[in-house]
Short mmCIF file of C-alpha atoms in Angstrom, two decimals:
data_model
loop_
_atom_site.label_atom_id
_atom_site.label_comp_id
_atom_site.label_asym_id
_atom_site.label_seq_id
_atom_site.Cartn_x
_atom_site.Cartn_y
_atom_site.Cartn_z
CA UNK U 77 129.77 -27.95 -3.99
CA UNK U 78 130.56 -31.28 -2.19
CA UNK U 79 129.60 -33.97 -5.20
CA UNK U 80 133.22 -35.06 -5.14
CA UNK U 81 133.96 -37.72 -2.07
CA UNK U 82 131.70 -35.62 0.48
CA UNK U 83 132.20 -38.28 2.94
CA UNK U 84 136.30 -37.49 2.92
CA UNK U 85 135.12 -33.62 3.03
CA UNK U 86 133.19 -33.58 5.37
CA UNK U 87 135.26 -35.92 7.70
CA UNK U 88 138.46 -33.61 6.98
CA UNK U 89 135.86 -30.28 7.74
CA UNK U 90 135.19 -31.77 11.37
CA UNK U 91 137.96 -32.94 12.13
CA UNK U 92 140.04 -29.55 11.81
CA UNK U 93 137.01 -28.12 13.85
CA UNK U 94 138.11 -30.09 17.19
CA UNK U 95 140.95 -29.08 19.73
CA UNK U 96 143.13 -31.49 21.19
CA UNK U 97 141.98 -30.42 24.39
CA UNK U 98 138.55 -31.18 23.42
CA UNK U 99 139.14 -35.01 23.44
CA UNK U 100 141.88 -34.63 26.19
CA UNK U 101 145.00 -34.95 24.07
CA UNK U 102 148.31 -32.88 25.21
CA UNK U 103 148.75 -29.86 22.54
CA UNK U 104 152.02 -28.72 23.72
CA UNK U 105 154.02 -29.39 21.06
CA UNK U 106 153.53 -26.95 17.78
CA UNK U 107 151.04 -28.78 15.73
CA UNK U 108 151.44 -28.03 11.56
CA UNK U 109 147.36 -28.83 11.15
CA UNK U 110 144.11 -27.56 12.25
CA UNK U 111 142.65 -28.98 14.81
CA UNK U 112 143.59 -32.85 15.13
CA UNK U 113 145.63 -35.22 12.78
CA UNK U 114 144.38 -38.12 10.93
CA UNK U 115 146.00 -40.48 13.49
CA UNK U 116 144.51 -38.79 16.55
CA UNK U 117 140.98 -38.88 15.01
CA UNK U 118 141.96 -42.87 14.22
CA UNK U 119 143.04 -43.98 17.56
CA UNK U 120 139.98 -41.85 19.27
CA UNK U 121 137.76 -44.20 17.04
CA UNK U 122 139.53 -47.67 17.46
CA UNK U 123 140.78 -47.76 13.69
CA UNK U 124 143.50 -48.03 11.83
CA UNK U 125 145.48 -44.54 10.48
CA UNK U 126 145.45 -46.58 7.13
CA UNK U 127 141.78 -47.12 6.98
CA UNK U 128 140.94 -43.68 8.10
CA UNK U 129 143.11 -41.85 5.82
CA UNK U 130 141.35 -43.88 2.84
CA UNK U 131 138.02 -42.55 4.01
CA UNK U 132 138.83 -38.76 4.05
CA UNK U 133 140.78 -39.81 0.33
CA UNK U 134 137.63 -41.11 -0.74
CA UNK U 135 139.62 -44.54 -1.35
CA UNK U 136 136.95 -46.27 1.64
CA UNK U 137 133.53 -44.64 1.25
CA UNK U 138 131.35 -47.13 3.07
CA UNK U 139 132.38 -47.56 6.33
CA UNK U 140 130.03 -49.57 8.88
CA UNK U 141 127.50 -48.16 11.27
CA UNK U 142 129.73 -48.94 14.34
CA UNK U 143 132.37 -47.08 12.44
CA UNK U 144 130.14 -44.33 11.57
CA UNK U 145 129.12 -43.99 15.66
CA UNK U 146 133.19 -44.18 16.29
CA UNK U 147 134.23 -41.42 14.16
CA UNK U 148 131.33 -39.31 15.31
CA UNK U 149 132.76 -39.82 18.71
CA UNK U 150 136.01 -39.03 18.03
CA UNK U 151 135.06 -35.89 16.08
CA UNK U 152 132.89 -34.68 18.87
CA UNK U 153 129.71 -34.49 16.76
CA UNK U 154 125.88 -33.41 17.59
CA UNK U 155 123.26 -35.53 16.81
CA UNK U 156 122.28 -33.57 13.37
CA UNK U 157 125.80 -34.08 12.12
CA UNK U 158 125.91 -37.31 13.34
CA UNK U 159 122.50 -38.75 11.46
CA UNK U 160 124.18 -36.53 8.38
CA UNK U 161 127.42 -38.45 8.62
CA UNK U 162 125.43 -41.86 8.46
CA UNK U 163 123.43 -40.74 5.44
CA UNK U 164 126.82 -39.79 3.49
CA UNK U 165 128.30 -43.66 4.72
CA UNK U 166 124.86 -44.92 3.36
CA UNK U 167 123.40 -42.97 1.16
CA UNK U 168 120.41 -43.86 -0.41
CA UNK U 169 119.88 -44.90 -3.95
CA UNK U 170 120.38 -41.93 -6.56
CA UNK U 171 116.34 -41.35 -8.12
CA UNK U 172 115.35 -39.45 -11.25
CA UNK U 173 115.02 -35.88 -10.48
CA UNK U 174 112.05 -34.50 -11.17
CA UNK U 175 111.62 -31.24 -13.50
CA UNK U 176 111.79 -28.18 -12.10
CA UNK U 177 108.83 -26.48 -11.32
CA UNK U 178 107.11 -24.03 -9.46
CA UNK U 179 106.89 -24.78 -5.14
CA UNK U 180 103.38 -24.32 -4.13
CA UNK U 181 102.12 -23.51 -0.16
CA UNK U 182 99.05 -25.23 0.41
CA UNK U 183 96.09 -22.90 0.48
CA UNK U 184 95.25 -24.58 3.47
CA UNK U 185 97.90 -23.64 4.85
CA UNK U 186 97.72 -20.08 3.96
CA UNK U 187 94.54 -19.63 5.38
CA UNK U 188 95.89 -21.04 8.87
CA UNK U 189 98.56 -18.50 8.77
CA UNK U 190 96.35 -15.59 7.66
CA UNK U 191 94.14 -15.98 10.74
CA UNK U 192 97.51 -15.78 13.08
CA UNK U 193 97.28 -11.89 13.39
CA UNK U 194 99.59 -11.49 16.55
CA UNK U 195 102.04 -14.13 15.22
CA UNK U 196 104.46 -13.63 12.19
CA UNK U 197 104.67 -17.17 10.03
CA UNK U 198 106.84 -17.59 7.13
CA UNK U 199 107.13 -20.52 4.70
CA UNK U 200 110.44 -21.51 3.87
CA UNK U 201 111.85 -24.10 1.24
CA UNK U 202 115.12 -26.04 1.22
CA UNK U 203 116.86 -23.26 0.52
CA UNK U 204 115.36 -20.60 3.08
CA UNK U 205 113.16 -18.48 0.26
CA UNK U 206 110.39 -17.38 1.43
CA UNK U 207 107.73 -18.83 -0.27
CA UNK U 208 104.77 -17.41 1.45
CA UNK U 209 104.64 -15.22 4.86
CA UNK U 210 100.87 -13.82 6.81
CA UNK U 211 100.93 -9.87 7.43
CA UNK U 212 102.99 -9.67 10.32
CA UNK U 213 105.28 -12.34 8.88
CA UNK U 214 105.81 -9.75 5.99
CA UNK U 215 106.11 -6.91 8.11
CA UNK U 216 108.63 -8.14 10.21
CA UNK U 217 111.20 -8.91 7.31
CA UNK U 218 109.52 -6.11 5.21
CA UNK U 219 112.28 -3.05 4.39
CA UNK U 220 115.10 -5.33 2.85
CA UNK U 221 116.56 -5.51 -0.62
CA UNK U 222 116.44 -9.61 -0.21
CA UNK U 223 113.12 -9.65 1.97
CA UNK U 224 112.33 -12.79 0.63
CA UNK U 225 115.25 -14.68 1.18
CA UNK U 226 116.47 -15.58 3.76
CA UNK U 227 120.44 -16.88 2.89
CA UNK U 228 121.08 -13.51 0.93
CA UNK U 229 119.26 -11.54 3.69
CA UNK U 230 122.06 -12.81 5.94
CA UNK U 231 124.74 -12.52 3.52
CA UNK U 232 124.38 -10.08 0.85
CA UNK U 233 121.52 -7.26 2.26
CA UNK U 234 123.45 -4.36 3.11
CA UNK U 235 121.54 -3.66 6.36
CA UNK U 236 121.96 -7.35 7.51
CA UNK U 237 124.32 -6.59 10.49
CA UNK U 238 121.60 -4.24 11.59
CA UNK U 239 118.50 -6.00 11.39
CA UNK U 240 120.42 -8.90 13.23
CA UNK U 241 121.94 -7.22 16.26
CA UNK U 242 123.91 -11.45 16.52
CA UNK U 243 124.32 -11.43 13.34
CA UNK U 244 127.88 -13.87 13.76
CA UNK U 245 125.56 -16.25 15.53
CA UNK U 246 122.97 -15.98 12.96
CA UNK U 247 125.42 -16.37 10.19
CA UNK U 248 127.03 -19.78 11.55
CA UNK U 249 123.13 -21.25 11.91
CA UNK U 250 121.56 -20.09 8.80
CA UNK U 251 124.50 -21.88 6.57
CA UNK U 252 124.30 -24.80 9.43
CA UNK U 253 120.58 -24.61 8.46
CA UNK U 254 121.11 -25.01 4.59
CA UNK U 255 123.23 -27.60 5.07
CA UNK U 256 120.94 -29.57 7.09
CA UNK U 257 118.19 -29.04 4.75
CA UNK U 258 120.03 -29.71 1.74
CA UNK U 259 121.05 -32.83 3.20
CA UNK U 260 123.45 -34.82 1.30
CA UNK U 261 121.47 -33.80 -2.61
CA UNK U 262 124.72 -31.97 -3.59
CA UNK U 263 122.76 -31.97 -7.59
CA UNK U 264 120.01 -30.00 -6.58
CA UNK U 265 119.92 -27.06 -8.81
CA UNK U 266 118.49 -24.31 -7.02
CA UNK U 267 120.88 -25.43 -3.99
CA UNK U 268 123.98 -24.82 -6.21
CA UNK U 269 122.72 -21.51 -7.28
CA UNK U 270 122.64 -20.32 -4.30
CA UNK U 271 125.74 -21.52 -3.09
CA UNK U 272 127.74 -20.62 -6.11
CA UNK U 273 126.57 -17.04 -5.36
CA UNK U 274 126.89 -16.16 -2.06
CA UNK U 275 130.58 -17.60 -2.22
CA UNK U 276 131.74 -15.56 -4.73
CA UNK U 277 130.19 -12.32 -2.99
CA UNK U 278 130.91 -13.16 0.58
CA UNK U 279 133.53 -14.69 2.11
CA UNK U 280 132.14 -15.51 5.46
CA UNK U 281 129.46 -17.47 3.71
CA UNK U 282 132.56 -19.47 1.86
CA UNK U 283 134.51 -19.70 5.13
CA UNK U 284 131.04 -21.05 7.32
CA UNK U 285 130.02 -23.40 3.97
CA UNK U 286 133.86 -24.97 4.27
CA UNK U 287 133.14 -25.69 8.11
CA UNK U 288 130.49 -28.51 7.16
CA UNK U 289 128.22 -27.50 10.53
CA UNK U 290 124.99 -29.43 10.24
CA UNK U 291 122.38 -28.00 12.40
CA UNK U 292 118.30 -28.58 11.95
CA UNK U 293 115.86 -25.48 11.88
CA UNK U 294 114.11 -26.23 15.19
CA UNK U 295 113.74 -23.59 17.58
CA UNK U 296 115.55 -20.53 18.76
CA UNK U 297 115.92 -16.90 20.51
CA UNK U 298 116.49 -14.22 17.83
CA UNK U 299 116.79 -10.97 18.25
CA UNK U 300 116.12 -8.00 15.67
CA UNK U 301 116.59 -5.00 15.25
CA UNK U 302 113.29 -3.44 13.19
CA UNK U 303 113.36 -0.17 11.57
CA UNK U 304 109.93 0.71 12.73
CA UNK U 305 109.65 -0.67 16.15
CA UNK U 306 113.16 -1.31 17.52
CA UNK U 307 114.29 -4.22 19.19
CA UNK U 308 112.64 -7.54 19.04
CA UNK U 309 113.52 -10.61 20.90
CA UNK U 310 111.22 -13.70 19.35
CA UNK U 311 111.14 -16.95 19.87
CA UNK U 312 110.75 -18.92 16.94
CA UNK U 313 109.46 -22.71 16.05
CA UNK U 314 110.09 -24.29 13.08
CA UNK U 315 107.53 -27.51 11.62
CA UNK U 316 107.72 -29.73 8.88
CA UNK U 317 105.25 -29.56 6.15
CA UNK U 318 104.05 -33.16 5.72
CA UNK U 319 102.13 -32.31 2.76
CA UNK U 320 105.39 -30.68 0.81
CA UNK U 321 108.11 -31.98 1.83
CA UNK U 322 110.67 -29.63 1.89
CA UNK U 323 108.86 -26.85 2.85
CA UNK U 324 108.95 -25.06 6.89
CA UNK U 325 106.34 -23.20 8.74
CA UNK U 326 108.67 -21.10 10.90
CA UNK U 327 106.38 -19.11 13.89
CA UNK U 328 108.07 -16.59 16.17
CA UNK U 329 106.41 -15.48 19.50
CA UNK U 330 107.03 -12.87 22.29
CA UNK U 331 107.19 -13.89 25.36
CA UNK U 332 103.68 -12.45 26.97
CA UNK U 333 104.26 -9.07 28.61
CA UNK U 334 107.57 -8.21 27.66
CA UNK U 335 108.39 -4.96 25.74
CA UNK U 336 109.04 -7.46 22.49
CA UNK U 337 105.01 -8.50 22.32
CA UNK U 338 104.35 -4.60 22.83
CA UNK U 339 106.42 -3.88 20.04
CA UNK U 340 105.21 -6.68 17.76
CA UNK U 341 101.05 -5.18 18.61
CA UNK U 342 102.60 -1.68 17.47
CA UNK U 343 103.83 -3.76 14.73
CA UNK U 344 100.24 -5.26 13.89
CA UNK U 345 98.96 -2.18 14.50
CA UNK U 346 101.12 -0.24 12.17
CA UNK U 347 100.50 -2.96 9.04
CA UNK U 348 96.56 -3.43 9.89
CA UNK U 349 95.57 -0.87 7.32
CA UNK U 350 97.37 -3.03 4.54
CA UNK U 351 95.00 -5.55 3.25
CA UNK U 352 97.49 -7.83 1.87
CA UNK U 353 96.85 -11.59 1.40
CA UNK U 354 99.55 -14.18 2.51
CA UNK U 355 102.71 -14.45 -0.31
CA UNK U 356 102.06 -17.18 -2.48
CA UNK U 357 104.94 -18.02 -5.35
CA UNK U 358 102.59 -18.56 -8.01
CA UNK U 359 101.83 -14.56 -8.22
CA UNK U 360 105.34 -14.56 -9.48
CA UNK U 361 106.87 -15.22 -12.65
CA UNK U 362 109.85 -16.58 -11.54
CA UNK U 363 109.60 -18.49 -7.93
CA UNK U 364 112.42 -15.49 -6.46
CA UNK U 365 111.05 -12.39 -8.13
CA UNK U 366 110.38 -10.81 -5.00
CA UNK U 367 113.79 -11.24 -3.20
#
């Protein structure tokens, strides 16, 4: 985990990410670093090699707004890593956590989702379990050893590469995802369970969660690869929960009359005799029993 001078880790992450050519510097000469050097970075944001190499040291940790703006600049940043960098420069006051305990999905909410029977919804909390998913939301992850989860469905399900025909692409944005969502909490427990596991079992989780990419759930084109139906290409949207925050509806659609909504009705059509009512965590004993 980043608890240790994430500011300096996450400025040293990004800037190794960017070419020269990327902020129009000459690369001809060999070049002993990734990406650019602390004094390139300082003179693309209008400060001093000295004062930049005592932020990445963790020797500066406050630098101002117009700094923050500078080096985001300079590092070639998009606006979710941007707005991330400014909450590690200003982070807010350290609170009390709160026990652990058990994430509940509204039952509100679960009705909603219930009565969506053409459109898969899943729940998802900071960490991408699912906590609660309508039929067709089931069904379309259903057939996994980590159904449930999301991060080790990417990572550590055996099948992964199959089920996700992009699965490089999907990769880079799920851990872009978790970083987004864990936002800059590096002492949340669950958080540094699950990234103490998947780096010791995969290394291309390690080498993405060393890259520092923030990116925000929002909306996307995924494609899957089902082992019922075949190939899938869904368009997803992904909405706050006001009422727990944390928590993400995620809805995927087919775009109307394309061989992806057929095969999502054959879908429906194929789970319809399975009365099942939408996941909720508290039929658990433990909130990831069924991943």
């Amino acid at each position: 985990m980043d608890s240790e001078n994430p500011l300096g880790r996450f400025l040293r992450a990004r800037r190794e990410r960017v070419r020269p050519e990327d902020v129009d510097i000459p690369s001809a000469d060999r070049r002993r670093v990734a990406g650019l050097r602390r004094e390139e970075v300082a003179l693309l944001a209008g400060v001093s090699s000295d004062y930049y190499v005592r932020l990445e040291q963790g020797r500066e940790r406050h630098p101002s707004a117009q700094v923050v703006e500078a080096l985001a600049r300079a590092l070639v940043l998009e606006e979710d890593a941007v707005a991330h960098l400014h909450r590690l420069a200003r982070p807010a006051p350290r609170r009390r956590r709160p026990a652990a305990r058990r994430e509940r999905v509204s039952p509100t909410l679960l009705r909603m989702m219930e009565g969506w029977s053409r459109t898969p919804a899943v729940v998802l909390d900071r960490c991408l379990t699912v906590l609660a998913h309508n039929t067709l939301g089931g069904a379309l992850f259903d057939g996994h050893t980590h159904s449930r989860d999301l991060m080790r469905l990417v990572f550590l399900d055996p099948d992964a590469r199959e089920f996700y025909p992009d699965w490089e692409r999907v990769a880079v944005n799920t851990v872009a995802g978790l970083r987004a969502a864990a936002g800059i909490d590096a002492e949340d427990p669950e958080l540094i369970a699950v990234v103490g596991e998947l780096s010791l079992k995969s290394e291309t989780f390690r080498r993405l969660w060393a890259r520092h990419d923030i990116r925000q759930k929002t909306h996307e084109t995924k494609r899957f690869r089902h082992r019922l139906v075949g190939e899938l290409t869904l368009e997803y949207e992904a909405l706050t929960v006001n009422s727990a925050p944390g928590q993400q509806l995620i809805v995927y659609q087919a775009e109307p009359g394309s061989p992806s909504e057929q095969a999502l009705a054959l879908l429906g059509s194929l789970t319809a005799d399975v009365v099942e009512a939408p996941h909720d965590p508290m039929s658990s004993t433990t909130k990831d029993a069924s991943a």
